[in-house]
mmCIF file of N, CA and C in Angstrom:
data_model
loop_
_atom_site.group_PDB
_atom_site.id
_atom_site.type_symbol
_atom_site.label_atom_id
_atom_site.label_comp_id
_atom_site.label_asym_id
_atom_site.label_seq_id
_atom_site.Cartn_x
_atom_site.Cartn_y
_atom_site.Cartn_z
ATOM 1 N N MET A 224 175.774 -123.453 31.259
ATOM 2 C CA MET A 224 174.589 -123.909 30.920
ATOM 3 C C MET A 224 174.155 -122.968 30.752
ATOM 4 N N ASN A 225 173.202 -123.527 29.377
ATOM 5 C CA ASN A 225 171.638 -122.556 28.878
ATOM 6 C C ASN A 225 171.397 -122.237 29.240
ATOM 7 N N SER A 226 170.935 -120.445 29.499
ATOM 8 C CA SER A 226 170.286 -120.088 30.513
ATOM 9 C C SER A 226 168.492 -119.918 29.870
ATOM 10 N N GLU A 227 168.223 -120.310 29.067
ATOM 11 C CA GLU A 227 167.199 -120.927 28.608
ATOM 12 C C GLU A 227 166.475 -122.253 28.960
ATOM 13 N N GLN A 228 167.710 -122.967 29.064
ATOM 14 C CA GLN A 228 167.259 -124.400 29.919
ATOM 15 C C GLN A 228 166.724 -124.785 31.497
ATOM 16 N N SER A 229 165.762 -125.359 31.725
ATOM 17 C CA SER A 229 165.260 -125.620 32.789
ATOM 18 C C SER A 229 166.808 -126.695 33.532
ATOM 19 N N PRO A 230 166.835 -126.056 35.018
ATOM 20 C CA PRO A 230 167.789 -127.099 35.142
ATOM 21 C C PRO A 230 167.377 -128.369 35.316
ATOM 22 N N SER A 231 167.953 -129.193 35.273
ATOM 23 C CA SER A 231 167.915 -130.632 35.694
ATOM 24 C C SER A 231 167.984 -131.110 37.293
ATOM 25 N N PRO A 232 167.141 -132.224 37.680
ATOM 26 C CA PRO A 232 167.230 -132.295 38.830
ATOM 27 C C PRO A 232 168.795 -132.700 39.027
ATOM 28 N N ARG A 233 169.580 -133.353 38.183
ATOM 29 C CA ARG A 233 170.887 -133.561 38.615
ATOM 30 C C ARG A 233 171.066 -132.288 39.261
ATOM 31 N N SER A 234 171.238 -130.962 38.311
ATOM 32 C CA SER A 234 171.511 -129.660 38.304
ATOM 33 C C SER A 234 171.030 -129.314 40.030
ATOM 34 N N TRP A 235 170.086 -129.406 39.826
ATOM 35 C CA TRP A 235 169.159 -128.850 41.558
ATOM 36 C C TRP A 235 170.007 -129.662 43.019
ATOM 37 N N GLU A 236 170.432 -130.965 42.603
ATOM 38 C CA GLU A 236 171.349 -131.644 44.022
ATOM 39 C C GLU A 236 172.239 -131.523 43.613
ATOM 40 N N MET A 237 173.096 -130.959 42.538
ATOM 41 C CA MET A 237 174.274 -130.044 42.950
ATOM 42 C C MET A 237 174.365 -129.118 43.526
ATOM 43 N N ALA A 238 172.909 -128.558 42.841
ATOM 44 C CA ALA A 238 172.642 -126.419 43.611
ATOM 45 C C ALA A 238 172.243 -126.437 45.074
ATOM 46 N N SER A 239 171.589 -127.466 45.258
ATOM 47 C CA SER A 239 171.413 -127.883 46.767
ATOM 48 C C SER A 239 173.074 -128.275 47.523
ATOM 49 N N ALA A 240 173.469 -128.855 46.925
ATOM 50 C CA ALA A 240 174.997 -129.225 48.017
ATOM 51 C C ALA A 240 175.857 -127.807 48.262
ATOM 52 N N LEU A 241 175.344 -126.883 47.052
ATOM 53 C CA LEU A 241 176.672 -125.505 47.159
ATOM 54 C C LEU A 241 175.229 -124.765 48.077
ATOM 55 N N HIS A 242 174.526 -125.151 47.923
ATOM 56 C CA HIS A 242 173.506 -123.695 48.853
ATOM 57 C C HIS A 242 173.474 -124.579 50.725
ATOM 58 N N HIS A 243 173.675 -125.685 50.975
ATOM 59 C CA HIS A 243 174.038 -126.376 52.428
ATOM 60 C C HIS A 243 175.744 -125.810 52.446
ATOM 61 N N ALA A 244 176.678 -125.649 51.513
ATOM 62 C CA ALA A 244 177.532 -125.153 51.509
ATOM 63 C C ALA A 244 177.577 -123.812 51.554
ATOM 64 N N GLU A 245 177.115 -123.226 51.622
ATOM 65 C CA GLU A 245 176.891 -121.806 51.507
ATOM 66 C C GLU A 245 177.838 -121.075 50.164
ATOM 67 N N LEU A 246 177.656 -121.931 49.614
ATOM 68 C CA LEU A 246 178.173 -121.299 48.130
ATOM 69 C C LEU A 246 177.520 -120.689 47.126
ATOM 70 N N ASP A 247 177.433 -120.377 46.185
ATOM 71 C CA ASP A 247 176.999 -120.083 44.699
ATOM 72 C C ASP A 247 176.438 -120.634 44.306
ATOM 73 N N ILE A 248 175.033 -121.236 43.843
ATOM 74 C CA ILE A 248 174.923 -121.685 43.254
ATOM 75 C C ILE A 248 174.537 -121.909 41.603
ATOM 76 N N THR A 249 174.897 -120.824 41.116
ATOM 77 C CA THR A 249 175.080 -120.427 40.010
ATOM 78 C C THR A 249 175.785 -121.147 38.464
ATOM 79 N N PRO A 250 176.096 -121.765 39.261
ATOM 80 C CA PRO A 250 177.702 -122.671 38.401
ATOM 81 C C PRO A 250 176.587 -123.893 37.956
ATOM 82 N N ALA A 251 175.392 -123.905 38.778
ATOM 83 C CA ALA A 251 174.621 -125.523 38.599
ATOM 84 C C ALA A 251 173.410 -125.332 37.918
ATOM 85 N N VAL A 252 173.068 -123.945 38.319
ATOM 86 C CA VAL A 252 171.678 -124.064 37.685
ATOM 87 C C VAL A 252 171.231 -123.065 36.627
ATOM 88 N N GLY A 253 172.484 -122.030 36.288
ATOM 89 C CA GLY A 253 172.458 -120.453 35.611
ATOM 90 C C GLY A 253 172.218 -119.178 36.365
ATOM 91 N N VAL A 254 172.369 -118.609 35.855
ATOM 92 C CA VAL A 254 172.103 -117.104 36.218
ATOM 93 C C VAL A 254 170.652 -116.557 36.760
ATOM 94 N N ALA A 255 169.901 -117.138 36.074
ATOM 95 C CA ALA A 255 168.376 -116.790 35.654
ATOM 96 C C ALA A 255 167.806 -117.363 37.060
ATOM 97 N N THR A 256 167.999 -118.481 37.099
ATOM 98 C CA THR A 256 167.424 -119.710 38.559
ATOM 99 C C THR A 256 167.769 -119.508 40.028
ATOM 100 N N ALA A 257 169.472 -119.205 39.504
ATOM 101 C CA ALA A 257 170.362 -119.034 40.513
ATOM 102 C C ALA A 257 169.220 -117.154 41.290
ATOM 103 N N THR A 258 169.105 -116.498 40.590
ATOM 104 C CA THR A 258 168.300 -115.102 40.723
ATOM 105 C C THR A 258 167.291 -114.815 41.388
ATOM 106 N N GLU A 259 166.268 -115.848 40.594
ATOM 107 C CA GLU A 259 165.099 -116.540 41.470
ATOM 108 C C GLU A 259 164.949 -117.420 42.325
ATOM 109 N N PHE A 260 166.004 -118.519 42.694
ATOM 110 C CA PHE A 260 166.240 -118.765 44.009
ATOM 111 C C PHE A 260 166.591 -118.283 45.330
ATOM 112 N N GLN A 261 167.282 -117.521 44.747
ATOM 113 C CA GLN A 261 168.129 -116.164 46.011
ATOM 114 C C GLN A 261 167.064 -115.481 46.515
ATOM 115 N N ALA A 262 165.679 -115.183 44.925
ATOM 116 C CA ALA A 262 164.874 -114.290 46.163
ATOM 117 C C ALA A 262 163.873 -114.829 46.645
ATOM 118 N N PHE A 263 163.345 -116.124 46.374
ATOM 119 C CA PHE A 263 162.752 -117.267 47.010
ATOM 120 C C PHE A 263 163.284 -117.300 48.483
ATOM 121 N N ILE A 264 164.456 -117.258 48.831
ATOM 122 C CA ILE A 264 165.479 -117.697 49.963
ATOM 123 C C ILE A 264 164.919 -116.678 50.646
ATOM 124 N N GLN A 265 165.144 -114.990 50.255
ATOM 125 C CA GLN A 265 164.927 -114.032 50.992
ATOM 126 C C GLN A 265 163.232 -113.568 51.602
ATOM 127 N N LEU A 266 162.458 -113.873 50.275
ATOM 128 C CA LEU A 266 161.221 -113.809 50.872
ATOM 129 C C LEU A 266 160.812 -114.927 52.077
ATOM 130 N N TYR A 267 161.248 -116.245 51.360
ATOM 131 C CA TYR A 267 160.893 -117.341 52.909
ATOM 132 C C TYR A 267 161.585 -116.509 54.265
ATOM 133 N N LYS A 268 162.791 -116.012 54.135
ATOM 134 C CA LYS A 268 163.236 -115.652 55.748
ATOM 135 C C LYS A 268 162.134 -114.622 56.219
ATOM 136 N N THR A 269 161.579 -113.575 55.592
ATOM 137 C CA THR A 269 160.512 -112.489 56.294
ATOM 138 C C THR A 269 159.048 -113.539 56.456
ATOM 139 N N LEU A 270 158.645 -114.841 56.187
ATOM 140 C CA LEU A 270 157.554 -115.131 56.778
ATOM 141 C C LEU A 270 157.250 -115.577 57.818
ATOM 142 N N PRO A 271 156.192 -115.150 58.095
ATOM 143 C CA PRO A 271 155.822 -115.527 59.722
ATOM 144 C C PRO A 271 155.879 -116.692 59.711
ATOM 145 N N ASN A 272 156.270 -117.469 61.341
ATOM 146 C CA ASN A 272 156.017 -118.653 61.544
ATOM 147 C C ASN A 272 154.562 -118.870 61.529
ATOM 148 N N LEU A 273 154.015 -120.030 61.063
ATOM 149 C CA LEU A 273 153.495 -120.333 60.565
ATOM 150 C C LEU A 273 152.638 -121.312 61.705
ATOM 151 N N THR A 274 153.689 -122.170 62.086
ATOM 152 C CA THR A 274 153.007 -123.058 63.296
ATOM 153 C C THR A 274 152.429 -122.713 64.805
ATOM 154 N N PRO A 275 152.536 -121.475 65.063
ATOM 155 C CA PRO A 275 151.468 -121.001 66.398
ATOM 156 C C PRO A 275 150.491 -120.669 65.366
ATOM 157 N N ILE A 276 150.567 -119.899 64.309
ATOM 158 C CA ILE A 276 149.205 -119.896 64.025
ATOM 159 C C ILE A 276 147.942 -120.764 63.721
ATOM 160 N N LEU A 277 148.929 -121.831 63.453
ATOM 161 C CA LEU A 277 147.676 -122.918 63.082
ATOM 162 C C LEU A 277 147.220 -123.934 64.269
ATOM 163 N N ALA A 278 148.078 -123.580 65.250
ATOM 164 C CA ALA A 278 148.107 -123.792 66.716
ATOM 165 C C ALA A 278 146.772 -122.780 67.124
ATOM 166 N N GLY A 279 146.521 -121.885 66.787
ATOM 167 C CA GLY A 279 145.800 -121.458 67.998
ATOM 168 C C GLY A 279 146.518 -119.820 68.444
ATOM 169 N N LYS A 280 147.640 -119.962 68.252
ATOM 170 C CA LYS A 280 148.326 -118.910 69.402
ATOM 171 C C LYS A 280 149.585 -118.409 68.215
ATOM 172 N N GLY A 281 148.550 -117.325 67.104
ATOM 173 C CA GLY A 281 149.084 -116.469 66.976
ATOM 174 C C GLY A 281 148.801 -114.949 67.058
ATOM 175 N N ASP A 282 148.481 -115.073 68.132
ATOM 176 C CA ASP A 282 147.704 -113.332 68.693
ATOM 177 C C ASP A 282 148.655 -112.317 68.770
ATOM 178 N N ARG A 283 149.985 -112.601 68.872
ATOM 179 C CA ARG A 283 151.277 -111.381 69.052
ATOM 180 C C ARG A 283 152.024 -111.698 67.030
ATOM 181 N N ILE A 284 151.746 -112.483 66.273
ATOM 182 C CA ILE A 284 152.055 -112.448 65.066
ATOM 183 C C ILE A 284 151.385 -111.587 64.501
ATOM 184 N N PRO A 285 152.474 -110.246 63.677
ATOM 185 C CA PRO A 285 152.059 -109.087 62.664
ATOM 186 C C PRO A 285 151.376 -110.242 61.389
ATOM 187 N N TRP A 286 150.433 -109.474 60.738
ATOM 188 C CA TRP A 286 150.166 -109.464 59.422
ATOM 189 C C TRP A 286 151.591 -108.694 58.561
ATOM 190 N N PRO A 287 151.972 -109.459 57.341
ATOM 191 C CA PRO A 287 153.278 -109.028 56.936
ATOM 192 C C PRO A 287 153.021 -107.713 55.949
ATOM 193 N N GLN A 288 153.831 -106.495 55.778
ATOM 194 C CA GLN A 288 153.388 -105.858 55.178
ATOM 195 C C GLN A 288 153.663 -105.491 53.371
ATOM 196 N N GLU A 289 154.524 -106.501 53.038
ATOM 197 C CA GLU A 289 155.278 -106.865 51.683
ATOM 198 C C GLU A 289 154.111 -107.749 51.034
ATOM 199 N N PRO A 290 153.443 -107.254 49.773
ATOM 200 C CA PRO A 290 152.950 -108.143 49.232
ATOM 201 C C PRO A 290 153.326 -109.641 49.276
ATOM 202 N N SER A 291 154.371 -109.531 48.532
ATOM 203 C CA SER A 291 154.482 -110.866 48.239
ATOM 204 C C SER A 291 154.482 -111.990 49.345
ATOM 205 N N THR A 292 155.301 -111.632 50.749
ATOM 206 C CA THR A 292 155.227 -112.040 51.875
ATOM 207 C C THR A 292 153.859 -112.399 52.461
ATOM 208 N N LYS A 293 152.597 -111.254 52.170
ATOM 209 C CA LYS A 293 151.216 -111.646 52.104
ATOM 210 C C LYS A 293 150.944 -112.875 51.759
ATOM 211 N N TYR A 294 151.137 -113.077 50.431
ATOM 212 C CA TYR A 294 150.434 -113.641 49.648
ATOM 213 C C TYR A 294 151.505 -115.185 49.880
ATOM 214 N N ALA A 295 152.398 -115.637 50.099
ATOM 215 C CA ALA A 295 153.078 -116.823 50.552
ATOM 216 C C ALA A 295 152.555 -116.986 51.835
ATOM 217 N N THR A 296 152.075 -116.162 53.118
ATOM 218 C CA THR A 296 152.030 -116.190 53.910
ATOM 219 C C THR A 296 150.216 -117.154 53.896
ATOM 220 N N ALA A 297 149.316 -116.771 53.068
ATOM 221 C CA ALA A 297 148.169 -116.791 53.143
ATOM 222 C C ALA A 297 148.119 -118.041 52.326
ATOM 223 N N ILE A 298 149.037 -118.309 51.542
ATOM 224 C CA ILE A 298 148.954 -119.927 50.701
ATOM 225 C C ILE A 298 149.488 -120.887 51.242
ATOM 226 N N GLY A 299 150.807 -120.730 52.396
ATOM 227 C CA GLY A 299 151.596 -121.245 53.411
ATOM 228 C C GLY A 299 149.820 -121.551 54.641
ATOM 229 N N LEU A 300 149.123 -120.802 54.769
ATOM 230 C CA LEU A 300 148.330 -121.855 56.034
ATOM 231 C C LEU A 300 147.521 -122.369 55.113
ATOM 232 N N THR A 301 147.544 -122.007 54.139
ATOM 233 C CA THR A 301 146.177 -122.903 53.209
ATOM 234 C C THR A 301 146.840 -124.487 53.163
ATOM 235 N N VAL A 302 148.083 -124.314 52.789
ATOM 236 C CA VAL A 302 148.778 -125.571 52.325
ATOM 237 C C VAL A 302 149.049 -126.378 53.617
ATOM 238 N N ARG A 303 149.449 -125.856 54.822
ATOM 239 C CA ARG A 303 149.263 -126.198 55.948
ATOM 240 C C ARG A 303 148.757 -126.818 56.766
ATOM 241 N N ALA A 304 147.445 -126.311 56.868
ATOM 242 C CA ALA A 304 146.235 -126.732 57.460
ATOM 243 C C ALA A 304 146.188 -128.258 57.483
ATOM 244 N N ALA A 305 146.672 -129.031 58.108
ATOM 245 C CA ALA A 305 146.215 -130.443 58.565
ATOM 246 C C ALA A 305 144.929 -130.633 58.574
ATOM 247 N N ASP A 306 144.282 -130.050 58.885
ATOM 248 C CA ASP A 306 142.533 -130.199 59.442
ATOM 249 C C ASP A 306 141.926 -129.078 59.776
ATOM 250 N N ALA A 307 140.797 -129.294 59.789
ATOM 251 C CA ALA A 307 139.886 -128.317 60.269
ATOM 252 C C ALA A 307 139.843 -126.966 61.552
ATOM 253 N N ASN A 308 140.824 -128.128 62.358
ATOM 254 C CA ASN A 308 140.772 -126.837 63.767
ATOM 255 C C ASN A 308 141.920 -126.332 63.343
ATOM 256 N N GLN A 309 142.710 -126.364 62.775
ATOM 257 C CA GLN A 309 144.085 -125.520 61.957
ATOM 258 C C GLN A 309 143.665 -124.809 61.429
ATOM 259 N N ALA A 310 142.551 -125.377 60.053
ATOM 260 C CA ALA A 310 142.175 -124.099 59.208
ATOM 261 C C ALA A 310 141.371 -123.129 59.955
ATOM 262 N N TYR A 311 140.815 -123.240 60.822
ATOM 263 C CA TYR A 311 139.681 -122.660 61.626
ATOM 264 C C TYR A 311 140.997 -121.571 62.411
ATOM 265 N N ASN A 312 141.574 -122.012 62.783
ATOM 266 C CA ASN A 312 143.024 -121.063 63.450
ATOM 267 C C ASN A 312 143.244 -120.356 62.891
ATOM 268 N N ALA A 313 143.701 -120.737 61.564
ATOM 269 C CA ALA A 313 144.184 -119.824 60.579
ATOM 270 C C ALA A 313 143.461 -118.881 59.971
ATOM 271 N N PHE A 314 141.757 -119.073 59.793
ATOM 272 C CA PHE A 314 140.778 -117.969 59.393
ATOM 273 C C PHE A 314 140.379 -117.207 60.381
ATOM 274 N N ILE A 315 140.583 -117.314 61.807
ATOM 275 C CA ILE A 315 140.376 -116.640 62.741
ATOM 276 C C ILE A 315 141.698 -115.595 62.711
ATOM 277 N N TRP A 316 142.646 -116.199 62.327
ATOM 278 C CA TRP A 316 143.606 -115.031 62.579
ATOM 279 C C TRP A 316 144.272 -114.278 61.567
ATOM 280 N N LEU A 317 143.930 -114.852 60.368
ATOM 281 C CA LEU A 317 144.098 -113.899 59.522
ATOM 282 C C LEU A 317 142.470 -112.820 59.050
ATOM 283 N N SER A 318 141.335 -113.259 60.027
ATOM 284 C CA SER A 318 140.031 -112.009 59.987
ATOM 285 C C SER A 318 141.239 -111.110 60.636
ATOM 286 N N GLN A 319 141.324 -111.483 61.770
ATOM 287 C CA GLN A 319 142.045 -110.709 62.819
ATOM 288 C C GLN A 319 143.226 -109.218 62.137
ATOM 289 N N VAL A 320 143.703 -109.966 61.197
ATOM 290 C CA VAL A 320 145.081 -108.965 61.394
ATOM 291 C C VAL A 320 145.144 -108.422 59.385
ATOM 292 N N ALA A 321 144.414 -109.360 58.706
ATOM 293 C CA ALA A 321 144.237 -108.618 57.066
ATOM 294 C C ALA A 321 143.282 -108.377 57.041
ATOM 295 N N THR A 322 143.157 -107.513 55.575
ATOM 296 C CA THR A 322 142.274 -107.025 54.734
ATOM 297 C C THR A 322 140.985 -107.867 54.556
ATOM 298 N N ALA A 323 139.761 -107.957 53.906
ATOM 299 C CA ALA A 323 139.671 -108.403 53.174
ATOM 300 C C ALA A 323 139.533 -109.424 52.509
ATOM 301 N N GLU A 324 140.256 -108.303 50.895
ATOM 302 C CA GLU A 324 140.820 -109.335 49.742
ATOM 303 C C GLU A 324 141.622 -110.487 50.169
ATOM 304 N N TRP A 325 142.477 -110.396 51.081
ATOM 305 C CA TRP A 325 143.306 -111.184 51.172
ATOM 306 C C TRP A 325 142.523 -112.494 52.378
ATOM 307 N N VAL A 326 141.708 -112.320 53.105
ATOM 308 C CA VAL A 326 140.750 -113.101 53.778
ATOM 309 C C VAL A 326 140.041 -113.811 52.448
ATOM 310 N N GLN A 327 139.730 -113.348 51.711
ATOM 311 C CA GLN A 327 138.694 -114.158 50.416
ATOM 312 C C GLN A 327 139.755 -114.620 49.554
ATOM 313 N N LEU A 328 140.703 -114.218 49.223
ATOM 314 C CA LEU A 328 142.162 -115.200 48.842
ATOM 315 C C LEU A 328 142.343 -116.235 49.713
ATOM 316 N N PHE A 329 142.328 -116.373 50.955
ATOM 317 C CA PHE A 329 142.649 -117.512 51.329
ATOM 318 C C PHE A 329 141.418 -118.589 51.559
ATOM 319 N N ALA A 330 140.222 -117.859 51.745
ATOM 320 C CA ALA A 330 139.189 -118.719 51.647
ATOM 321 C C ALA A 330 138.634 -119.548 50.818
ATOM 322 N N VAL A 331 139.051 -118.940 49.591
ATOM 323 C CA VAL A 331 138.776 -119.610 48.137
ATOM 324 C C VAL A 331 139.400 -121.163 48.100
ATOM 325 N N ASP A 332 140.738 -120.777 48.645
ATOM 326 C CA ASP A 332 142.045 -121.815 48.513
ATOM 327 C C ASP A 332 141.477 -122.773 49.731
ATOM 328 N N LEU A 333 141.631 -122.371 50.748
ATOM 329 C CA LEU A 333 141.008 -123.305 51.991
ATOM 330 C C LEU A 333 140.379 -123.764 51.565
ATOM 331 N N PHE A 334 138.884 -123.471 51.188
ATOM 332 C CA PHE A 334 137.834 -124.132 50.650
ATOM 333 C C PHE A 334 138.039 -125.592 49.983
ATOM 334 N N ARG A 335 138.514 -125.402 49.175
ATOM 335 C CA ARG A 335 139.169 -126.466 48.402
ATOM 336 C C ARG A 335 139.906 -127.209 48.590
ATOM 337 N N VAL A 336 140.736 -127.242 49.787
ATOM 338 C CA VAL A 336 141.829 -127.896 50.200
ATOM 339 C C VAL A 336 140.977 -128.840 51.196
ATOM 340 N N MET A 337 140.344 -128.021 52.084
ATOM 341 C CA MET A 337 139.532 -128.505 52.919
ATOM 342 C C MET A 337 138.636 -129.578 52.549
ATOM 343 N N ARG A 338 137.806 -129.330 51.638
ATOM 344 C CA ARG A 338 136.876 -130.081 50.818
ATOM 345 C C ARG A 338 137.228 -131.553 50.147
ATOM 346 N N SER A 339 139.011 -131.241 49.622
ATOM 347 C CA SER A 339 139.301 -132.304 49.244
ATOM 348 C C SER A 339 140.156 -133.806 49.845
ATOM 349 N N LYS A 340 140.865 -132.335 51.204
ATOM 350 C CA LYS A 340 141.080 -133.835 52.715
ATOM 351 C C LYS A 340 139.722 -133.811 53.145
ATOM 352 N N GLY A 341 138.355 -133.965 52.891
ATOM 353 C CA GLY A 341 137.225 -133.711 53.745
ATOM 354 C C GLY A 341 136.547 -133.450 54.660
ATOM 355 N N HIS A 342 136.985 -132.086 55.149
ATOM 356 C CA HIS A 342 137.427 -131.642 56.253
ATOM 357 C C HIS A 342 136.416 -130.660 56.211
ATOM 358 N N LEU A 343 135.636 -130.296 54.967
ATOM 359 C CA LEU A 343 134.850 -129.028 54.441
ATOM 360 C C LEU A 343 133.304 -128.791 55.316
ATOM 361 N N GLY A 344 133.024 -130.064 56.489
ATOM 362 C CA GLY A 344 131.791 -129.862 57.072
ATOM 363 C C GLY A 344 132.055 -129.677 58.370
ATOM 364 N N VAL A 345 133.227 -129.888 58.812
ATOM 365 C CA VAL A 345 133.938 -129.732 59.826
ATOM 366 C C VAL A 345 134.376 -128.433 60.407
ATOM 367 N N LEU A 346 135.051 -127.917 59.126
ATOM 368 C CA LEU A 346 135.260 -126.436 59.027
ATOM 369 C C LEU A 346 134.028 -125.332 59.066
ATOM 370 N N ALA A 347 133.154 -126.063 58.788
ATOM 371 C CA ALA A 347 131.642 -124.999 58.308
ATOM 372 C C ALA A 347 131.404 -124.666 59.865
ATOM 373 N N GLN A 348 130.942 -126.385 60.446
ATOM 374 C CA GLN A 348 130.627 -126.185 61.400
ATOM 375 C C GLN A 348 131.670 -125.081 62.144
ATOM 376 N N LEU A 349 132.875 -125.470 62.552
ATOM 377 C CA LEU A 349 133.818 -124.195 63.485
ATOM 378 C C LEU A 349 133.270 -122.775 62.750
ATOM 379 N N VAL A 350 133.337 -122.748 61.886
ATOM 380 C CA VAL A 350 132.727 -121.247 61.304
ATOM 381 C C VAL A 350 131.600 -120.489 61.924
ATOM 382 N N GLN A 351 130.731 -121.362 62.279
ATOM 383 C CA GLN A 351 129.566 -120.964 62.551
ATOM 384 C C GLN A 351 129.397 -120.446 63.884
ATOM 385 N N LYS A 352 130.427 -121.171 64.910
ATOM 386 C CA LYS A 352 130.210 -120.841 66.301
ATOM 387 C C LYS A 352 130.901 -118.970 66.173
ATOM 388 N N ASP A 353 131.680 -118.604 65.036
ATOM 389 C CA ASP A 353 132.537 -117.256 65.210
ATOM 390 C C ASP A 353 131.455 -116.112 64.560
ATOM 391 N N ALA A 354 130.679 -115.147 65.199
ATOM 392 C CA ALA A 354 130.150 -113.984 64.516
ATOM 393 C C ALA A 354 130.697 -113.572 63.682
ATOM 394 N N LYS A 355 131.936 -112.864 63.764
ATOM 395 C CA LYS A 355 132.890 -112.567 62.474
ATOM 396 C C LYS A 355 132.859 -113.437 61.538
ATOM 397 N N LEU A 356 133.267 -114.559 61.569
ATOM 398 C CA LEU A 356 133.045 -115.643 60.299
ATOM 399 C C LEU A 356 132.001 -115.714 59.893
ATOM 400 N N GLN A 357 130.938 -115.728 60.324
ATOM 401 C CA GLN A 357 129.852 -115.926 59.844
ATOM 402 C C GLN A 357 129.535 -114.712 59.219
ATOM 403 N N GLN A 358 129.466 -113.351 59.535
ATOM 404 C CA GLN A 358 129.369 -112.482 58.580
ATOM 405 C C GLN A 358 130.464 -112.215 57.127
ATOM 406 N N PHE A 359 132.097 -112.460 57.536
ATOM 407 C CA PHE A 359 132.333 -112.787 56.378
ATOM 408 C C PHE A 359 131.969 -113.851 55.344
ATOM 409 N N MET A 360 131.668 -114.380 55.899
ATOM 410 C CA MET A 360 131.091 -116.088 55.097
ATOM 411 C C MET A 360 129.645 -115.361 54.336
ATOM 412 N N LYS A 361 128.841 -114.549 55.153
ATOM 413 C CA LYS A 361 127.658 -113.890 54.479
ATOM 414 C C LYS A 361 127.803 -113.142 53.179
ATOM 415 N N ASP A 362 128.994 -112.051 53.637
ATOM 416 C CA ASP A 362 129.410 -111.295 52.247
ATOM 417 C C ASP A 362 130.131 -112.021 51.793
ATOM 418 N N PHE A 363 131.310 -113.171 51.991
ATOM 419 C CA PHE A 363 132.003 -113.833 50.749
ATOM 420 C C PHE A 363 130.744 -114.342 49.424
ATOM 421 N N GLN A 364 130.013 -114.988 50.437
ATOM 422 C CA GLN A 364 128.687 -115.472 49.305
ATOM 423 C C GLN A 364 128.027 -114.802 48.054
ATOM 424 N N GLN A 365 128.323 -113.356 48.662
ATOM 425 C CA GLN A 365 127.353 -112.624 48.522
ATOM 426 C C GLN A 365 128.006 -111.975 46.806
ATOM 427 N N LEU A 366 129.829 -111.908 47.263
ATOM 428 C CA LEU A 366 130.527 -111.505 46.235
ATOM 429 C C LEU A 366 130.734 -112.707 45.285
ATOM 430 N N MET A 367 130.415 -113.640 45.711
ATOM 431 C CA MET A 367 130.853 -115.100 44.502
ATOM 432 C C MET A 367 129.287 -115.087 44.093
ATOM 433 N N GLY A 368 128.418 -114.549 44.039
ATOM 434 C CA GLY A 368 127.067 -114.884 44.206
ATOM 435 C C GLY A 368 126.451 -116.261 44.187
ATOM 436 N N LEU A 369 126.912 -116.688 45.484
ATOM 437 C CA LEU A 369 126.231 -117.971 45.683
ATOM 438 C C LEU A 369 124.820 -118.449 46.484
#
């Protein structure tokens, strides 16, 4: 396979079968793609379990140390939040364990996702109940020039 080409869906189907058989996927997708895939698998193994965080039970889950894992965690929480309550739980957890720049990154994406799901109003009501998140929102609005 030419390393400059993107693997086809058929190649990925073969790679999936090889991966599940715990074999090297390089013959199916090429060296560069296989290397990227392995990096993704290694990163995925380091992510915290997002389910308890979204359920409001993430008190003992630490914030990752590695930047790629931090990014994947913040984005994963955004994407996996099914409703305003889960989004709020993730927001609370992140505001307790992460620095402001990670909370800001999360908030920008979260507000967009919650708006598209029709849950932004409910999330805003939940945020109003938490003094720390209220302060974050004031600081965030100033930062964004809103």
